[in-house]
Amino acid sequence: MTKLNQILAVEKGVKSDVQRKVTDAYHQIQKTPLLSGISRTYQPIDDEGEQLPPESTRVQVQADVVLKGVGATLTRLFDVTATKDWANCQAKASVKVDGAVLLEDVPVTYLLFLEKQLTDVHTFISKLPTLDPAESWSQDEHTEAWRTEPVKTTRTKKVPRNHVLAEATDKHPAQVQVFTEDIVVGYWTKVAFSGALPQRRVNELLARVQKLQDAVKFAREEANGADIVDRKIGEKVFSYLLG
């Protein structure tokens, strides 16, 4: 009894071999001289005339023979593909995660689709933005975003001041130096918000995707190991086409 994974293993080689042989056959029947033959004999007008040997060229390629060969070659491809496609309609397996059935009796074609999609999901999750680990984050109940603890900073203002270097006298005015002084005029309280995710959450999601990816691969292998029926389609097709 043939198994689906055996057909999948030979399918690529059969396709390549058939393509090469059909291409060779196509090029062969395009070479007109190979399909042409000739037979020529010479008869002098009298017995005294020069005798010349006959000439002949044999037909090397017969289109009907080439066509039958192409039919025989394609029959193998038709049979392999039919066996695979019919089997794909029947091959199923359940996806199990941690011993529990997550998806029951999934067709192998859908398992292949799911496998590709999960690869894309894994890539998407791995690119998710994460919270700055240098900050301390907690979830804000009002915005459902993440927030940091309040950080209080001062706001200052430059105020001009006078510094008397020398008092005024009856002969000289006072010598005064003007300078500015930063004085606290208020306080800023800053809270940062973020819609990113904690790194631990991203790691958890990636672990889940990877676990499901493995489960889907195991299910696909199980489905591909199912016994199948060899289909003989090509002979019927080419019996009609070349009949």
CSV table of C-alpha atoms in Angstrom, one decimal:
chain,number,residue,atom,x,y,z
A,1,MET,CA,0.0,0.0,0.0
A,2,THR,CA,1.4,3.4,-1.1
A,3,LYS,CA,1.6,6.2,1.5
A,4,LEU,CA,0.9,9.9,0.7
A,5,ASN,CA,4.4,10.9,1.8
A,6,GLN,CA,5.9,8.5,-0.7
A,7,ILE,CA,3.9,10.1,-3.5
A,8,LEU,CA,5.0,13.6,-2.3
A,9,ALA,CA,8.6,12.4,-2.3
A,10,VAL,CA,8.6,11.4,-5.9
A,11,GLU,CA,6.2,14.0,-7.3
A,12,LYS,CA,8.9,16.7,-7.9
A,13,GLY,CA,11.2,14.2,-9.6
A,14,VAL,CA,8.4,12.9,-11.9
A,15,LYS,CA,7.5,16.5,-12.8
A,16,SER,CA,11.0,17.4,-13.7
A,17,ASP,CA,11.6,14.2,-15.7
A,18,VAL,CA,8.3,14.6,-17.6
A,19,GLN,CA,9.0,18.2,-18.4
A,20,ARG,CA,12.4,17.3,-19.8
A,21,LYS,CA,11.1,14.5,-22.0
A,22,VAL,CA,8.1,16.5,-23.3
A,23,THR,CA,10.4,19.4,-24.2
A,24,ASP,CA,12.8,17.0,-26.0
A,25,ALA,CA,9.9,15.5,-27.9
A,26,TYR,CA,8.6,19.0,-28.9
A,27,HIS,CA,12.0,20.0,-30.2
A,28,GLN,CA,12.4,16.7,-32.0
A,29,ILE,CA,9.2,17.1,-34.1
A,30,GLN,CA,10.2,20.7,-35.0
A,31,LYS,CA,13.2,19.3,-36.9
A,32,THR,CA,11.7,18.9,-40.4
A,33,PRO,CA,14.7,17.0,-41.9
A,34,LEU,CA,14.3,14.2,-39.3
A,35,LEU,CA,10.7,13.6,-40.4
A,36,SER,CA,11.5,13.6,-44.1
A,37,GLY,CA,12.7,10.7,-46.2
A,38,ILE,CA,13.4,10.2,-49.9
A,39,SER,CA,14.1,7.4,-52.4
A,40,ARG,CA,15.6,8.1,-55.8
A,41,THR,CA,16.6,5.7,-58.6
A,42,TYR,CA,18.2,6.5,-61.9
A,43,GLN,CA,17.4,5.0,-65.3
A,44,PRO,CA,19.4,6.0,-68.4
A,45,ILE,CA,17.6,6.5,-71.6
A,46,ASP,CA,19.5,3.6,-73.2
A,47,ASP,CA,21.7,0.7,-72.2
A,48,GLU,CA,24.8,2.6,-73.1
A,49,GLY,CA,24.0,5.4,-70.7
A,50,GLU,CA,25.8,6.0,-67.4
A,51,GLN,CA,24.5,4.0,-64.5
A,52,LEU,CA,24.1,5.9,-61.2
A,53,PRO,CA,23.4,4.3,-57.8
A,54,PRO,CA,20.0,4.9,-56.1
A,55,GLU,CA,19.8,7.5,-53.3
A,56,SER,CA,17.7,7.2,-50.2
A,57,THR,CA,17.2,9.0,-46.9
A,58,ARG,CA,15.2,7.2,-44.2
A,59,VAL,CA,12.6,8.9,-42.0
A,60,GLN,CA,14.2,9.2,-38.5
A,61,VAL,CA,11.3,10.6,-36.6
A,62,GLN,CA,7.6,9.7,-36.8
A,63,ALA,CA,5.2,12.1,-35.3
A,64,ASP,CA,2.8,9.4,-34.3
A,65,VAL,CA,5.5,7.5,-32.4
A,66,VAL,CA,6.6,10.7,-30.6
A,67,LEU,CA,3.0,11.5,-29.7
A,68,LYS,CA,2.5,8.1,-28.2
A,69,GLY,CA,5.7,8.5,-26.3
A,70,VAL,CA,4.6,11.9,-24.9
A,71,GLY,CA,1.3,10.2,-23.9
A,72,ALA,CA,3.1,7.5,-22.0
A,73,THR,CA,5.4,10.0,-20.3
A,74,LEU,CA,2.5,12.3,-19.2
A,75,THR,CA,0.5,9.3,-18.1
A,76,ARG,CA,2.9,8.8,-15.2
A,77,LEU,CA,2.6,12.5,-14.2
A,78,PHE,CA,-1.2,12.4,-14.4
A,79,ASP,CA,-1.3,9.3,-12.2
A,80,VAL,CA,1.0,10.7,-9.6
A,81,THR,CA,-0.8,14.0,-9.4
A,82,ALA,CA,-4.2,12.3,-9.3
A,83,THR,CA,-3.1,9.9,-6.5
A,84,LYS,CA,-1.8,12.9,-4.5
A,85,ASP,CA,-4.9,15.1,-5.1
A,86,TRP,CA,-7.4,12.3,-4.3
A,87,ALA,CA,-5.4,11.4,-1.2
A,88,ASN,CA,-5.3,15.1,-0.1
A,89,CYS,CA,-9.1,14.9,0.0
A,90,GLN,CA,-9.0,12.0,2.4
A,91,ALA,CA,-5.8,12.6,4.4
A,92,LYS,CA,-6.6,14.2,7.8
A,93,ALA,CA,-5.1,14.5,11.2
A,94,SER,CA,-5.9,16.3,14.5
A,95,VAL,CA,-3.7,19.1,15.8
A,96,LYS,CA,-2.9,18.4,19.4
A,97,VAL,CA,-1.3,20.8,21.9
A,98,ASP,CA,-0.1,19.5,25.3
A,99,GLY,CA,-2.0,16.3,24.7
A,100,ALA,CA,-5.3,18.0,24.0
A,101,VAL,CA,-7.0,18.1,20.6
A,102,LEU,CA,-7.1,21.8,19.4
A,103,LEU,CA,-8.3,21.1,15.9
A,104,GLU,CA,-10.0,17.8,14.9
A,105,ASP,CA,-9.6,15.9,11.6
A,106,VAL,CA,-7.9,18.7,9.7
A,107,PRO,CA,-7.4,18.1,5.9
A,108,VAL,CA,-3.7,18.0,5.0
A,109,THR,CA,-4.2,20.8,2.5
A,110,TYR,CA,-5.4,23.0,5.3
A,111,LEU,CA,-2.6,22.0,7.5
A,112,LEU,CA,-0.2,23.2,4.8
A,113,PHE,CA,-2.1,26.5,4.7
A,114,LEU,CA,-2.0,26.8,8.5
A,115,GLU,CA,1.7,26.1,8.7
A,116,LYS,CA,2.5,29.0,6.3
A,117,GLN,CA,0.1,31.4,8.1
A,118,LEU,CA,1.7,30.6,11.5
A,119,THR,CA,5.1,31.5,10.1
A,120,ASP,CA,3.7,34.9,9.2
A,121,VAL,CA,2.1,35.3,12.6
A,122,HIS,CA,5.4,34.4,14.3
A,123,THR,CA,7.1,37.1,12.3
A,124,PHE,CA,4.5,39.6,13.2
A,125,ILE,CA,4.6,38.9,16.9
A,126,SER,CA,8.4,39.0,17.0
A,127,LYS,CA,8.2,42.6,15.7
A,128,LEU,CA,5.8,43.8,18.3
A,129,PRO,CA,7.0,46.9,20.3
A,130,THR,CA,8.0,46.3,23.9
A,131,LEU,CA,8.1,48.5,26.9
A,132,ASP,CA,11.4,50.2,27.9
A,133,PRO,CA,12.9,47.9,30.5
A,134,ALA,CA,14.6,51.0,32.1
A,135,GLU,CA,11.2,52.1,33.4
A,136,SER,CA,8.8,50.6,35.9
A,137,TRP,CA,5.5,50.1,34.3
A,138,SER,CA,1.9,49.3,35.5
A,139,GLN,CA,-1.4,49.2,33.7
A,140,ASP,CA,-3.5,52.3,33.9
A,141,GLU,CA,-7.1,51.4,34.7
A,142,HIS,CA,-8.5,54.4,32.9
A,143,THR,CA,-6.7,54.2,29.5
A,144,GLU,CA,-5.9,50.5,29.4
A,145,ALA,CA,-2.4,51.6,28.5
A,146,TRP,CA,0.8,51.1,30.5
A,147,ARG,CA,2.1,53.9,32.7
A,148,THR,CA,5.2,54.8,34.7
A,149,GLU,CA,5.3,56.1,38.3
A,150,PRO,CA,5.0,59.9,38.5
A,151,VAL,CA,8.3,61.7,38.4
A,152,LYS,CA,8.3,65.2,40.0
A,153,THR,CA,10.7,67.9,38.6
A,154,THR,CA,11.0,71.6,39.4
A,155,ARG,CA,10.4,74.5,37.1
A,156,THR,CA,12.7,77.5,37.6
A,157,LYS,CA,12.7,81.1,36.6
A,158,LYS,CA,15.6,83.5,36.2
A,159,VAL,CA,15.1,86.5,38.5
A,160,PRO,CA,17.5,89.5,38.3
A,161,ARG,CA,19.4,90.4,41.4
A,162,ASN,CA,21.7,93.3,42.4
A,163,HIS,CA,25.0,92.9,44.1
A,164,VAL,CA,26.5,96.1,45.6
A,165,LEU,CA,30.2,96.1,45.1
A,166,ALA,CA,30.7,99.6,46.7
A,167,GLU,CA,28.3,101.9,48.5
A,168,ALA,CA,27.5,105.3,47.1
A,169,THR,CA,29.5,108.3,48.4
A,170,ASP,CA,29.1,112.0,48.0
A,171,LYS,CA,31.7,111.7,45.2
A,172,HIS,CA,30.9,108.4,43.5
A,173,PRO,CA,27.6,106.5,42.8
A,174,ALA,CA,27.2,103.0,44.1
A,175,GLN,CA,28.9,100.2,42.2
A,176,VAL,CA,26.2,97.5,41.5
A,177,GLN,CA,26.6,94.2,39.6
A,178,VAL,CA,23.4,92.8,38.1
A,179,PHE,CA,23.1,89.0,38.0
A,180,THR,CA,20.3,86.5,37.6
A,181,GLU,CA,19.3,83.8,40.0
A,182,ASP,CA,17.3,80.6,39.3
A,183,ILE,CA,14.4,80.3,41.7
A,184,VAL,CA,11.8,77.5,41.9
A,185,VAL,CA,8.5,78.8,40.7
A,186,GLY,CA,6.6,75.4,40.3
A,187,TYR,CA,6.7,71.7,39.9
A,188,TRP,CA,6.2,69.3,36.9
A,189,THR,CA,4.8,65.9,37.5
A,190,LYS,CA,5.5,63.6,34.6
A,191,VAL,CA,3.8,60.2,33.8
A,192,ALA,CA,4.8,58.4,30.7
A,193,PHE,CA,2.2,56.2,28.8
A,194,SER,CA,2.8,53.4,26.3
A,195,GLY,CA,0.7,51.1,24.1
A,196,ALA,CA,3.6,48.6,23.8
A,197,LEU,CA,3.7,45.2,25.5
A,198,PRO,CA,5.9,43.8,28.2
A,199,GLN,CA,8.7,41.7,26.9
A,200,ARG,CA,7.5,38.7,28.9
A,201,ARG,CA,4.1,38.9,27.2
A,202,VAL,CA,5.7,38.9,23.7
A,203,ASN,CA,7.9,35.9,24.8
A,204,GLU,CA,4.7,34.1,26.0
A,205,LEU,CA,3.0,34.7,22.6
A,206,LEU,CA,6.0,33.5,20.7
A,207,ALA,CA,6.1,30.4,22.7
A,208,ARG,CA,2.5,29.7,22.0
A,209,VAL,CA,2.9,30.2,18.3
A,210,GLN,CA,6.0,27.9,18.2
A,211,LYS,CA,4.1,25.2,20.1
A,212,LEU,CA,1.2,25.4,17.7
A,213,GLN,CA,3.6,25.3,14.7
A,214,ASP,CA,5.2,22.1,16.0
A,215,ALA,CA,1.7,20.6,16.5
A,216,VAL,CA,0.7,21.4,13.0
A,217,LYS,CA,3.9,19.9,11.6
A,218,PHE,CA,3.3,16.7,13.6
A,219,ALA,CA,-0.3,16.6,12.3
A,220,ARG,CA,0.9,17.1,8.7
A,221,GLU,CA,3.4,14.3,9.0
A,222,GLU,CA,0.7,12.0,10.5
A,223,ALA,CA,-1.7,12.9,7.6
A,224,ASN,CA,1.0,12.3,5.0
A,225,GLY,CA,1.6,8.9,6.4
A,226,ALA,CA,-1.9,7.7,5.6
A,227,ASP,CA,-2.3,4.8,3.3
A,228,ILE,CA,-3.7,5.8,-0.1
A,229,VAL,CA,-5.0,4.3,-3.3
A,230,ASP,CA,-3.0,4.5,-6.5
A,231,ARG,CA,-5.0,6.3,-9.1
A,232,LYS,CA,-4.8,5.4,-12.8
A,233,ILE,CA,-6.1,8.4,-14.6
A,234,GLY,CA,-3.5,9.1,-17.4
A,235,GLU,CA,-4.4,5.9,-19.4
A,236,LYS,CA,-8.0,6.9,-19.7
A,237,VAL,CA,-7.2,10.4,-20.7
A,238,PHE,CA,-4.7,9.5,-23.4
A,239,SER,CA,-6.8,6.6,-24.6
A,240,TYR,CA,-9.4,9.2,-25.5
A,241,LEU,CA,-7.0,11.9,-26.8
A,242,LEU,CA,-5.0,9.6,-29.0
A,243,GLY,CA,-7.7,7.1,-29.8
